[in-house]
Coordinates of C-alpha atoms and ligand atoms in Angstrom, one line a residue:
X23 CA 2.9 -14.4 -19.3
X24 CA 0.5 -15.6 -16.5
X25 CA 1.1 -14.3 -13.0
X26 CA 0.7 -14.7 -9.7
X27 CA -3.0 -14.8 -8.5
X28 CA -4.5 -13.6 -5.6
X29 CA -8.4 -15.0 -6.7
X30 CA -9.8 -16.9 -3.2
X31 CA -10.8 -18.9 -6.4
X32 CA -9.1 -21.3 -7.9
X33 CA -9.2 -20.3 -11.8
X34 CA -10.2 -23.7 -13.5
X35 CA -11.8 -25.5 -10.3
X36 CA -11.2 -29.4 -11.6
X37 CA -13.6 -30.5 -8.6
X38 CA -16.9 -28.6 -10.8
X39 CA -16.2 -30.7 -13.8
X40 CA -19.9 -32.9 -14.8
X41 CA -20.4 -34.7 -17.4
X42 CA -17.3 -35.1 -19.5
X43 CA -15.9 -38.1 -20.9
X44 CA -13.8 -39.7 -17.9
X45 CA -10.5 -40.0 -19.8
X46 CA -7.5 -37.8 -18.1
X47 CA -6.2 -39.5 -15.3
X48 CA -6.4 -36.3 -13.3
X49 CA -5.2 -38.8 -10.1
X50 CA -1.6 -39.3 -11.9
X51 CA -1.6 -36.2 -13.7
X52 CA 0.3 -33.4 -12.0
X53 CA -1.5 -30.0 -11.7
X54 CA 0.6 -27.6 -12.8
X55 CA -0.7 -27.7 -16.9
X56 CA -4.1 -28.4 -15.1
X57 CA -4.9 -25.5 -12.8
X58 CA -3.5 -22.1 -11.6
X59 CA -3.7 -22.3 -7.8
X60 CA -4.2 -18.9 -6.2
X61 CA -1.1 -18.4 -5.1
X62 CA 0.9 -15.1 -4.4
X63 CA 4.5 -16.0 -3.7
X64 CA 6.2 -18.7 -5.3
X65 CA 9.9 -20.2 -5.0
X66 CA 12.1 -22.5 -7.4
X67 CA 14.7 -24.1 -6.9
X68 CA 16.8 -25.6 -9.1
X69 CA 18.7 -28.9 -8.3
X70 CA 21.8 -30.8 -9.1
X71 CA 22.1 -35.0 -7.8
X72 CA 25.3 -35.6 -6.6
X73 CA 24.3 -39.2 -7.5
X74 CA 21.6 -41.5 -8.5
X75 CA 20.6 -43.0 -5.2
X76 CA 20.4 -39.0 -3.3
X77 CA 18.1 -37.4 -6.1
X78 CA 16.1 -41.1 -5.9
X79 CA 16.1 -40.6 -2.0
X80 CA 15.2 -36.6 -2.1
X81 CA 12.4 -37.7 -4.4
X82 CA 10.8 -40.3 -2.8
X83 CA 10.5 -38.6 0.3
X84 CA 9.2 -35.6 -1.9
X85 CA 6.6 -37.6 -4.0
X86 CA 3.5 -37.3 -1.5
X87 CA 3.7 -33.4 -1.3
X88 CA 3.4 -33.1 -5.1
X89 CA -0.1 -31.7 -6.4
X90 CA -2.2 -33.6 -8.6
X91 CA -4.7 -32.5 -11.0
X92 CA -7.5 -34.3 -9.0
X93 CA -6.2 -32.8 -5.7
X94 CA -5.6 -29.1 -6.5
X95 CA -8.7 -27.0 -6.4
X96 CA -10.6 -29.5 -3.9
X97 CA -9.8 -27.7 -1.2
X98 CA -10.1 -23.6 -0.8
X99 CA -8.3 -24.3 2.2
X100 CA -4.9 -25.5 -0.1
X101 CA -2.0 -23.2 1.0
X102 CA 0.9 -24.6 -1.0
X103 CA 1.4 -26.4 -4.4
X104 CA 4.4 -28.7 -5.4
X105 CA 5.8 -29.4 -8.7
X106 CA 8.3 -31.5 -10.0
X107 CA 10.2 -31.8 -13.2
X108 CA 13.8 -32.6 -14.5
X109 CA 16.1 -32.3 -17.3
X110 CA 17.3 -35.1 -19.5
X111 CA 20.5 -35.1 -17.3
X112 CA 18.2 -35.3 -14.6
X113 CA 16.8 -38.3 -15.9
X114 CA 20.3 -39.8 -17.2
X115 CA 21.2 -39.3 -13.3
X116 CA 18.1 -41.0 -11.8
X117 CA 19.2 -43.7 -13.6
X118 CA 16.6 -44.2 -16.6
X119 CA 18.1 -47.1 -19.0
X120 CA 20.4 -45.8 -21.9
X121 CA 17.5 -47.2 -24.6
X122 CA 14.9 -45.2 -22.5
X123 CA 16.7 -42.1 -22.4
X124 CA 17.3 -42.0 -26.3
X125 CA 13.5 -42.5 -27.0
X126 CA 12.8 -39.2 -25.2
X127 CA 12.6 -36.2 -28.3
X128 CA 16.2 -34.8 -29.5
X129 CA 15.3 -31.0 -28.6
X130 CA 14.6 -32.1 -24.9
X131 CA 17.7 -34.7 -25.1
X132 CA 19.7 -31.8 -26.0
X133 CA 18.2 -29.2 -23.2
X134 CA 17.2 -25.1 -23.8
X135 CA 20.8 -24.0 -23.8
X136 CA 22.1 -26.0 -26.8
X137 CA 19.2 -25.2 -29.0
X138 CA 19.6 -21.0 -29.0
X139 CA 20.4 -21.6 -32.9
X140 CA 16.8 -22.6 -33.3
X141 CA 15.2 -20.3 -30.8
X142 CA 17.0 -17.7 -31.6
X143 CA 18.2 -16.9 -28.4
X144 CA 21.6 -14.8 -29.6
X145 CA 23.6 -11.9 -27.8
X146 CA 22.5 -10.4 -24.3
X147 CA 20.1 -13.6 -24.6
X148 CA 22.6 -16.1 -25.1
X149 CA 22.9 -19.0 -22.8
X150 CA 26.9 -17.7 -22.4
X151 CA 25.2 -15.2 -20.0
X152 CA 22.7 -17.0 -18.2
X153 CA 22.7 -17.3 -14.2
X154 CA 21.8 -19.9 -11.7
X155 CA 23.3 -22.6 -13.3
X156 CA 20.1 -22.9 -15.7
X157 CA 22.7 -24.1 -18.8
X158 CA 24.8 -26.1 -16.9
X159 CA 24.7 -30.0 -17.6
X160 CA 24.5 -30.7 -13.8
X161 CA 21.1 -28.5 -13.8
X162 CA 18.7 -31.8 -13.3
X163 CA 15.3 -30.6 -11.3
X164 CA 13.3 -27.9 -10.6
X165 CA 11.1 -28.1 -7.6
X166 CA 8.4 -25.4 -7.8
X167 CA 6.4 -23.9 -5.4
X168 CA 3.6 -22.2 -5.2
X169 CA 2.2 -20.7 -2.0
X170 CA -1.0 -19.0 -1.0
X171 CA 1.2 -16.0 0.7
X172 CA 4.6 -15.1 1.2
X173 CA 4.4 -16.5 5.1
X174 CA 3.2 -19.9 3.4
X175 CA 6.6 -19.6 0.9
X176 CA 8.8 -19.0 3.7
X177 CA 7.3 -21.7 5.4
X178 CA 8.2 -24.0 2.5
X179 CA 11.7 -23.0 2.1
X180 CA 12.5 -23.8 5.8
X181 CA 10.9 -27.1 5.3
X182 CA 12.7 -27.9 1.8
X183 CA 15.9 -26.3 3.2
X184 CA 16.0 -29.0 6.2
X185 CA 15.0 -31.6 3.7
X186 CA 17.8 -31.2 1.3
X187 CA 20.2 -30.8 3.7
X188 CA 19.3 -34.5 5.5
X189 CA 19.5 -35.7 2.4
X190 CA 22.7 -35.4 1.8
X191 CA 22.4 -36.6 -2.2
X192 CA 21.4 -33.7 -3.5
X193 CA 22.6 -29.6 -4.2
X194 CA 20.5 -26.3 -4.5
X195 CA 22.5 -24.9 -7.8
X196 CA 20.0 -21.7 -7.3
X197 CA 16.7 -20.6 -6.5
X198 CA 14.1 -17.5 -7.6
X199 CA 11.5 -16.3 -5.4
X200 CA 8.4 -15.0 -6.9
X201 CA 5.7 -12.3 -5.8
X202 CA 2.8 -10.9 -7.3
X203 CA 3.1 -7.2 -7.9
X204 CA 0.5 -5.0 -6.3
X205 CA -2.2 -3.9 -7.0
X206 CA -3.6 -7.5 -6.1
X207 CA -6.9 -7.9 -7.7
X208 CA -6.1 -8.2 -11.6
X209 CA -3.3 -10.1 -12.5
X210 CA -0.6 -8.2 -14.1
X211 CA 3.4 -7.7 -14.9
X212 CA 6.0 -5.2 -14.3
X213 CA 5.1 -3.2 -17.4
X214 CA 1.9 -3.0 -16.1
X215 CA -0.5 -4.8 -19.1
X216 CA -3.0 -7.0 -17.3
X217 CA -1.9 -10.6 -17.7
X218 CA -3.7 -14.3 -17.8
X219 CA -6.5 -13.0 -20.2
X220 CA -5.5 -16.0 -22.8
X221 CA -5.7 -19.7 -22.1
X222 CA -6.4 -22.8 -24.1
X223 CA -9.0 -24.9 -22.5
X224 CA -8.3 -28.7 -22.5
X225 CA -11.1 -31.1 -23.5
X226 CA -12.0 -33.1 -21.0
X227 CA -11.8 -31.1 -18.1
X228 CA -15.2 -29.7 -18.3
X229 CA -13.6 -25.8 -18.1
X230 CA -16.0 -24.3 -21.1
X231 CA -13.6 -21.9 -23.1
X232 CA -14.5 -18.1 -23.3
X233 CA -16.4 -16.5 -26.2
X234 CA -13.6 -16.4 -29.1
X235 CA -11.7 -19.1 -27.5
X236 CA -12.3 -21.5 -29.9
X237 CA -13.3 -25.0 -28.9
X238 CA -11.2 -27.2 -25.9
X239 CA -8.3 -28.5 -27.5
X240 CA -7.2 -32.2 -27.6
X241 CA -5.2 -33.4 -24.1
X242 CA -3.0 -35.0 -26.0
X243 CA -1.4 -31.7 -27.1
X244 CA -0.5 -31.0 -23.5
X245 CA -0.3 -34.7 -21.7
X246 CA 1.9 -37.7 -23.6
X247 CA -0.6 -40.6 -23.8
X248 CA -3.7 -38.8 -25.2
X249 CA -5.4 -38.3 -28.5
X250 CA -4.1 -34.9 -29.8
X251 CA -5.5 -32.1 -32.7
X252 CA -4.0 -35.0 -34.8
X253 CA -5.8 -38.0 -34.2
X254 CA -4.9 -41.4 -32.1
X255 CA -2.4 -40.6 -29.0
X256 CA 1.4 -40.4 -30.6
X257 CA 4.0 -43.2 -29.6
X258 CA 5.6 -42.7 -26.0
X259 CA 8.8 -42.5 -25.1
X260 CA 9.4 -46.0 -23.3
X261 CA 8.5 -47.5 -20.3
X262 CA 5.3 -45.9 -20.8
X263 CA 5.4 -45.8 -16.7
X264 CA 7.5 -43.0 -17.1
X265 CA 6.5 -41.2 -20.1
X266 CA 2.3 -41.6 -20.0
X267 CA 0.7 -38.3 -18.1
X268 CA 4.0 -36.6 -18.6
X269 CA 4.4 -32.5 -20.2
X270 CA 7.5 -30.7 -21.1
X271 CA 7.5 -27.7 -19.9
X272 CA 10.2 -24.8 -21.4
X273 CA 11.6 -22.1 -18.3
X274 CA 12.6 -18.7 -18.4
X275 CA 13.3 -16.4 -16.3
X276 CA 13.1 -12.9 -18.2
X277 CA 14.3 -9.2 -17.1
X278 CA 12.2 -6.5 -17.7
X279 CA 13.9 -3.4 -18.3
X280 CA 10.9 -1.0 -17.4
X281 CA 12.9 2.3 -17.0
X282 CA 13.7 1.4 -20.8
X283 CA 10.3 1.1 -21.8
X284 CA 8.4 3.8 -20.0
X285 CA 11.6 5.8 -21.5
X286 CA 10.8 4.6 -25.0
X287 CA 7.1 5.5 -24.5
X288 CA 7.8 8.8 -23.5
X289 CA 10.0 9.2 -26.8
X290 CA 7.3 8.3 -28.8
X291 CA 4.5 9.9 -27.5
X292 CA 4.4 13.1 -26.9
X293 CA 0.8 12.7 -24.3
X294 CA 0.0 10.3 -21.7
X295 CA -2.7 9.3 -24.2
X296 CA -0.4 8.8 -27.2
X297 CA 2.1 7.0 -24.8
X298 CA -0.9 4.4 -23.8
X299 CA -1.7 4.1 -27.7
X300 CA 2.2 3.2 -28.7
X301 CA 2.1 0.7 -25.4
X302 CA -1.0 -1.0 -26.6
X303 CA 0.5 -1.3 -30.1
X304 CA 3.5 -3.2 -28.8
X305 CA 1.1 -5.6 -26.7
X306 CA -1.9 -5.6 -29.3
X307 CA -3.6 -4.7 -26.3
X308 CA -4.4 -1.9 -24.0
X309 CA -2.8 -2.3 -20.4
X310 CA -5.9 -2.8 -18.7
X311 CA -6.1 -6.0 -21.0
X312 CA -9.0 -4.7 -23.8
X313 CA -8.0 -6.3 -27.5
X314 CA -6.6 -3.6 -30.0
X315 CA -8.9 -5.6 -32.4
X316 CA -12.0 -4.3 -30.1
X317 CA -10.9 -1.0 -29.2
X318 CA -8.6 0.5 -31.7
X319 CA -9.0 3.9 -30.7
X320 CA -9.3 4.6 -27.4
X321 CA -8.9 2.3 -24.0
X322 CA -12.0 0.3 -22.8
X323 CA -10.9 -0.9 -19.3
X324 CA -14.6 -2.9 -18.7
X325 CA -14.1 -4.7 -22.1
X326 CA -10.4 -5.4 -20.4
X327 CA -11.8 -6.7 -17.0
X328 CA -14.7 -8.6 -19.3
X329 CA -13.6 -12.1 -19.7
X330 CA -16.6 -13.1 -21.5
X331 CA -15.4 -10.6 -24.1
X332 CA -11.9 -9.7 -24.2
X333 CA -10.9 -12.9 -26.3
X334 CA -13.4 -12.2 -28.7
X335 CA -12.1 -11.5 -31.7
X336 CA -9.9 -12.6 -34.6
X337 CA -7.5 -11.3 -37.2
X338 CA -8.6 -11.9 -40.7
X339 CA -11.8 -10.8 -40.9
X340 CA -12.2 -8.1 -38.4
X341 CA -8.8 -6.1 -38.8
X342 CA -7.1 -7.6 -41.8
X343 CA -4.5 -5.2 -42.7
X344 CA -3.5 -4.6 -38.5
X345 CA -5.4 -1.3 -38.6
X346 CA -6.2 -1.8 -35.1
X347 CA -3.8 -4.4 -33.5
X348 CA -0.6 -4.5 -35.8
X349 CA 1.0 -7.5 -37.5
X350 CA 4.0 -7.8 -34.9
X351 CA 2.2 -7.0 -31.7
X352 CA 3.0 -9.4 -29.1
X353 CA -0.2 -11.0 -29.2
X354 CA -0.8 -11.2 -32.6
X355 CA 2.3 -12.8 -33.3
X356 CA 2.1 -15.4 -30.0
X357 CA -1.9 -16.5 -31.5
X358 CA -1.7 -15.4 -34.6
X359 CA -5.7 -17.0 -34.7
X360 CA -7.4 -17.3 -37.9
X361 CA -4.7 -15.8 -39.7
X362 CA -2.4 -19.0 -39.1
X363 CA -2.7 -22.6 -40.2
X364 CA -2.7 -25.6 -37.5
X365 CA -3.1 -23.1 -34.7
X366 CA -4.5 -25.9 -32.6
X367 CA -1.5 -27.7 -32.6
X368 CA 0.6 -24.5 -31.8
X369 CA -0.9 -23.8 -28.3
X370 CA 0.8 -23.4 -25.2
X371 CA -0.2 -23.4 -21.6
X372 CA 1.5 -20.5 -19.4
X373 CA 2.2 -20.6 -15.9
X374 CA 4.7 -18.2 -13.9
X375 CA 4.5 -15.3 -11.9
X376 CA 6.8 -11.9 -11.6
X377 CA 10.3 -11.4 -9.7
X378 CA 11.6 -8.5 -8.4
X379 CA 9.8 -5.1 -6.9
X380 CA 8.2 -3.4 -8.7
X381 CA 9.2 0.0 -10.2
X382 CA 7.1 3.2 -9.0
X383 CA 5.7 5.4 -11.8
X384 CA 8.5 8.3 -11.8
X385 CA 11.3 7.3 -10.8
X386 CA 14.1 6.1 -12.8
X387 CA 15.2 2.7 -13.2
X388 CA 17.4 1.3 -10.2
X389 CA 19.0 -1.4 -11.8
X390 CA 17.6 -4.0 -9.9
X391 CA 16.8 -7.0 -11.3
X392 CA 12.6 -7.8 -12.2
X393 CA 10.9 -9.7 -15.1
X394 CA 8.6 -12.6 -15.4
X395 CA 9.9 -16.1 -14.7
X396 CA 7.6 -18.6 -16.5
X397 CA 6.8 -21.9 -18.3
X398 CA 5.1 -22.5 -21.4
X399 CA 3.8 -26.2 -21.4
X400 CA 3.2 -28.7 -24.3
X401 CA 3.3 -32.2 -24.9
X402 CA 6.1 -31.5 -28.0
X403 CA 8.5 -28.9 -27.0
X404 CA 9.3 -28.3 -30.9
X405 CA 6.2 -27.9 -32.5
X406 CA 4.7 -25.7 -30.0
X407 CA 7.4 -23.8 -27.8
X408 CA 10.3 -23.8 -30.2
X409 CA 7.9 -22.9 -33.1
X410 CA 6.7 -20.1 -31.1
X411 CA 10.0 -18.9 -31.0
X412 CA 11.7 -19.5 -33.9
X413 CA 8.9 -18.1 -36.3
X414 CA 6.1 -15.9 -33.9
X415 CA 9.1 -14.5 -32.0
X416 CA 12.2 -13.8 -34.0
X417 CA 11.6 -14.7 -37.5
X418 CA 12.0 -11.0 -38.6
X419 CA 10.4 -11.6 -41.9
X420 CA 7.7 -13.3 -40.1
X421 CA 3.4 -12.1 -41.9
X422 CA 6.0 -10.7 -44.3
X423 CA 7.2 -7.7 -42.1
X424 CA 11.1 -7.3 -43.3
X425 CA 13.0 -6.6 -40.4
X426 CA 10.7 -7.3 -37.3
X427 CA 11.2 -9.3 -34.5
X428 CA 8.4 -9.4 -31.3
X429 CA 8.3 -6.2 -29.8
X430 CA 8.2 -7.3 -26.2
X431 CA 10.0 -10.4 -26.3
X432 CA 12.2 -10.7 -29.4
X433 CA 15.9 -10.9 -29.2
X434 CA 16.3 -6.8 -30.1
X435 CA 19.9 -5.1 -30.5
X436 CA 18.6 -1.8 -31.9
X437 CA 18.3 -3.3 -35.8
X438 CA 15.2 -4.0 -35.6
X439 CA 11.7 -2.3 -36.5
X440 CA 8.5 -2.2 -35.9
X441 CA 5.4 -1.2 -38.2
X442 CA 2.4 0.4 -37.1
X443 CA -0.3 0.2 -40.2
X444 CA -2.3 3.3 -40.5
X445 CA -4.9 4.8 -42.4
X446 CA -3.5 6.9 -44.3
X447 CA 0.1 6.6 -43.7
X448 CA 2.1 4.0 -41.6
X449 CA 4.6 4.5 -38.6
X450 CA 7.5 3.0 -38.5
X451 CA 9.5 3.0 -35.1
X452 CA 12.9 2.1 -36.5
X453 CA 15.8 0.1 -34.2
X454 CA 13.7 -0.7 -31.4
X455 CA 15.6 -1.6 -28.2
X456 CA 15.5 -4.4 -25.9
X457 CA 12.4 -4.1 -23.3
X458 CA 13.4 -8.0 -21.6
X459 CA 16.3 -9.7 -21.6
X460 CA 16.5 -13.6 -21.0
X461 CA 18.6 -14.6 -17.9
X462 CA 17.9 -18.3 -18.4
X463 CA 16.4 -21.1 -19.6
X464 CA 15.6 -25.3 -19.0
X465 CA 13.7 -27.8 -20.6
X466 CA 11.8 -30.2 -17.8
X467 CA 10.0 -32.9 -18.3
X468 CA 7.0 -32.9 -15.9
X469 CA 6.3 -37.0 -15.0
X470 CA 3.0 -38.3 -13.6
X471 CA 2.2 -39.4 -9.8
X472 CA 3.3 -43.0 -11.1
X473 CA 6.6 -42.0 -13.4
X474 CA 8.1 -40.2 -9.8
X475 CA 7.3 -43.4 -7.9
X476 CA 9.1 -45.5 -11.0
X477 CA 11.9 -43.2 -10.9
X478 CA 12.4 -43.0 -7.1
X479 CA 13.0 -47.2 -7.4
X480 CA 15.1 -47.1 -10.1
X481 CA 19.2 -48.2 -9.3
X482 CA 22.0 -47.6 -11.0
X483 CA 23.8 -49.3 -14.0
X484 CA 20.4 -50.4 -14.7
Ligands
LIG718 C1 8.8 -10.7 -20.6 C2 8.2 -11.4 -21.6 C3 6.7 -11.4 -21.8 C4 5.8 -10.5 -21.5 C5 5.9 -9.2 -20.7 C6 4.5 -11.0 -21.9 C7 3.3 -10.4 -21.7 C8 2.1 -10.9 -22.2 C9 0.8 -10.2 -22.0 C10 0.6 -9.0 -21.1 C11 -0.1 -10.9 -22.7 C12 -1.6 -10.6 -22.8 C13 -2.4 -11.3 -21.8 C14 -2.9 -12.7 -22.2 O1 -3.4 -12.9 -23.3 O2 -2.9 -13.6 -21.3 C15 0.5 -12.0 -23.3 C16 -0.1 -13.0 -24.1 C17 0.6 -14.1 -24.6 N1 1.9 -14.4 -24.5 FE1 3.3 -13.3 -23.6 N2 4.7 -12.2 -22.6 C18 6.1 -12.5 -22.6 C19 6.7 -13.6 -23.1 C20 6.1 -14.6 -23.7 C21 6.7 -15.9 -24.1 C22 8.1 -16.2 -23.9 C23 5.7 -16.6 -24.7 C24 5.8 -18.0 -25.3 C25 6.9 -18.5 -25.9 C26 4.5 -15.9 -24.7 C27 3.3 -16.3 -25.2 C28 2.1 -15.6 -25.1 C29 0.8 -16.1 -25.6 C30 0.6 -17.5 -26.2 C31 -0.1 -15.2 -25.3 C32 -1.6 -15.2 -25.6 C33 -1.9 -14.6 -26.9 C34 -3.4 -14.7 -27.3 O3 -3.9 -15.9 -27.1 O4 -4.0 -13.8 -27.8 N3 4.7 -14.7 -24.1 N4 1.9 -12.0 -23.0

């Protein structure tokens, strides 16, 4: 998933966009889908409304901090970034009409928790287990924040703190704070792969995708209100006040067990080399970041670094039979490229940064608690997240493998293998263990600069 960034740059700088068609309201639109601040530390908080008129009061008074797509990235000077989201019981408490509420799709209406059947989130994964309140009902907003430094983020949670508690209306069910792992000039996560290499581009915001990127991809598949991959913008959920410029967005906040995986290299490798090979075959890239596809035999840490090259490549014609990058890797599985139909309706905007310290080469695991806590954005959460999951991530029979699930990510107990294709004989790591475990989930749905003001002057029993 992405991560933290510590770039004095803002990654996709909206304020050097010429000569694109003026169509995303990038004044309403709030920035999180749109740009990746540089941001090292980060905080969420996850928030419960002990009634309609406090989470209308905490928001109002909230609205004119949130960043807007036209905002972020105008100034290098930028320290913090706000965004705002809630649940469908978020939404229900706000007070959005009954017939409003119903319009909104059934997999958001029914939250993260209560679809695990479909996304296959079962055992150690299962909501039963989850922290922080994520599958409770009263869960009903996420505030997150980014900040430029971990000063800026305590800075922020003083302010918020002192906000929440004059407010009175409103309850901090839990929160996660978020820091980029060092070292700080490549963006990486605890297992130590390079991160952020992979990004749709969204027409119409001038960014110019990456050789292998394929062209920008239709807003509408990441903003409600837009033409998408499909044609004409699809019907809103009504008022279109609330629902035009909106994203779902689909949390979670995922343990990495990294004793367990540097443990699992060393079992099946006997050489530092051999160990960096059976890592890269997980991934479907080295951990500096260079494609499998690219560099099947040995690691290329310039082609890595290269973003001009490290997307270049695709599955069908240049390794067909997953020679280089196999069938399951992670990212084979995640963009499956030109070896899957409708991919351009299956893409997903990532966001999120690592918890936790991280672990020194060496020394055993100490139980302490570090992953990735992330959000993978979409204008339908069920053709694009819940797809990714169901199929790319835990379908074990998924390109025909048998018994595989994602290597990385895939709800694992042990039953499950994974093939590495060879020339002339295949490997076959059988029962692979768990490397992440999931510790929680939420659906949010992300409303435009206008839907928060609509929402803040809504009443009850309306
Ligand atoms: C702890 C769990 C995870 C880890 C450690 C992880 C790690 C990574 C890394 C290192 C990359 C390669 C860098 C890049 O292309 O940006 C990547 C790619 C990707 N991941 Fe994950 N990821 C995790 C979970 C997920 C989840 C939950 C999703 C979505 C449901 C996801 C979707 C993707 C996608 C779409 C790509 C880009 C593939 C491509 O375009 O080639 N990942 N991930």
């Amino acid at each position: 998933m992405s991560v933290l960034q510590r770039s004095k740059y803002i990654s996709q700088d909206l304020t050097k966009r010429t000569g694109q068609p003026d169509m995303l309201d990038f004044d309403d639109i709030q920035h999180f889908l749109m740009s990746r601040p540089p941001a090292r530390a980060a905080r969420y908080e996850f928030l419960s409304f002990r009634s309609g008129v406090g989470g209308r009061a905490w928001l109002t008074g909230l609205i004119d901090k949130v960043g807007t797509a036209g905002a972020v990235g105008s100034s290098l000077l930028d320290a913090r970034w706000v965004t705002v989201g809630f649940t469908w019981n978020g939404l229900q408490t706000l007070g959005v009409a009954e017939a409003s509420l119903a319009n909104f799709p059934e997999e958001f209406r029914q939250g993260m928790a209560a679809r695990a059947g479909v996304l296959g989130t079962a055992g150690a994964n299962h909501p039963d287990h989850w922290v922080g309140g994520l599958a409770s009902p009263n869960l009903h907003a996420i505030v997150v924040l980014f900040a430029r430094d971990v000063a800026e983020r305590e800075r922020c949670r003083g302010e918020h703190g002192r906000y929440v508690a004059q407010c009175g209306g409103v309850e901090v069910l839990s929160s996660l704070d978020l820091e980029a792992i060092p070292p700080f000039d490549y963006a990486h996560e605890h297992f130590g792969y390079r991160d952020r290499l992979s990004q749709p581009v969204i027409e119409g915001t001038g960014m110019e995708p990456t050789p292998g990127s394929g062209p920008p991809i239709k807003p509408g598949e990441f903003f409600l209100g837009y033409p998408d991959e499909e044609g004409p913008a699809a019907a809103l959920p009504q008022p279109e006040i609330l629902s035009r410029n909106g994203s779902y967005v689909a949390y979670l906040r995922m343990q990495e067990h990294v004793g367990a995986f540097r443990d699992f290299l060393r079992a099946h490798g006997e050489t530092p080399e051999q160990q960096e090979l059976i890592a890269a075959k997980l991934m479907g890239r080295w951990r500096s970041g260079a494609p499998l596809v690219l560099a099947p035999d040995k690691d290329d840490p310039k082609l890595g670094a290269d973003s001009q090259r490290s997307n270049d490549f695709s599955y069908a014609k240049m390794d067909p039979h997953g020679y280089g990058c196999p069938l399951g890797a992670h990212i084979r599985r995640m963009n499956p490229r030109d070896t899957a139909a409708n991919m351009n309706r299956r893409k997903m905007i990532r966001r999120g940064g690592t918890y936790g310290p991280p672990l020194p080469e060496g020394v055993p695991d100490d139980g302490i608690e570090r992953g990735i806590a992330a959000f993978v954005g979409c204008a339908s959460l069920v053709r694009q997240f819940e797809f990714a999951m169901n199929v790319w991530t835990n379908d074990p029979n998924f390109h025909e493998l048998g018994n595989e699930r994602d290597p990385i990510f895939g709800t694992q107990d042990g039953t499950f293998d994974m093939t590495i294709p060879k020339r002339p004989i295949r490997k076959k790591i059988i029962g692979l263990p768990a490397f992440t475990t999931i510790r929680g989930g939420a659906y949010f749905f992300l409303p435009g600069i206008k839907a928060l003001r609509y929402l803040g002057s809504l009443s009850d029993g309306v």
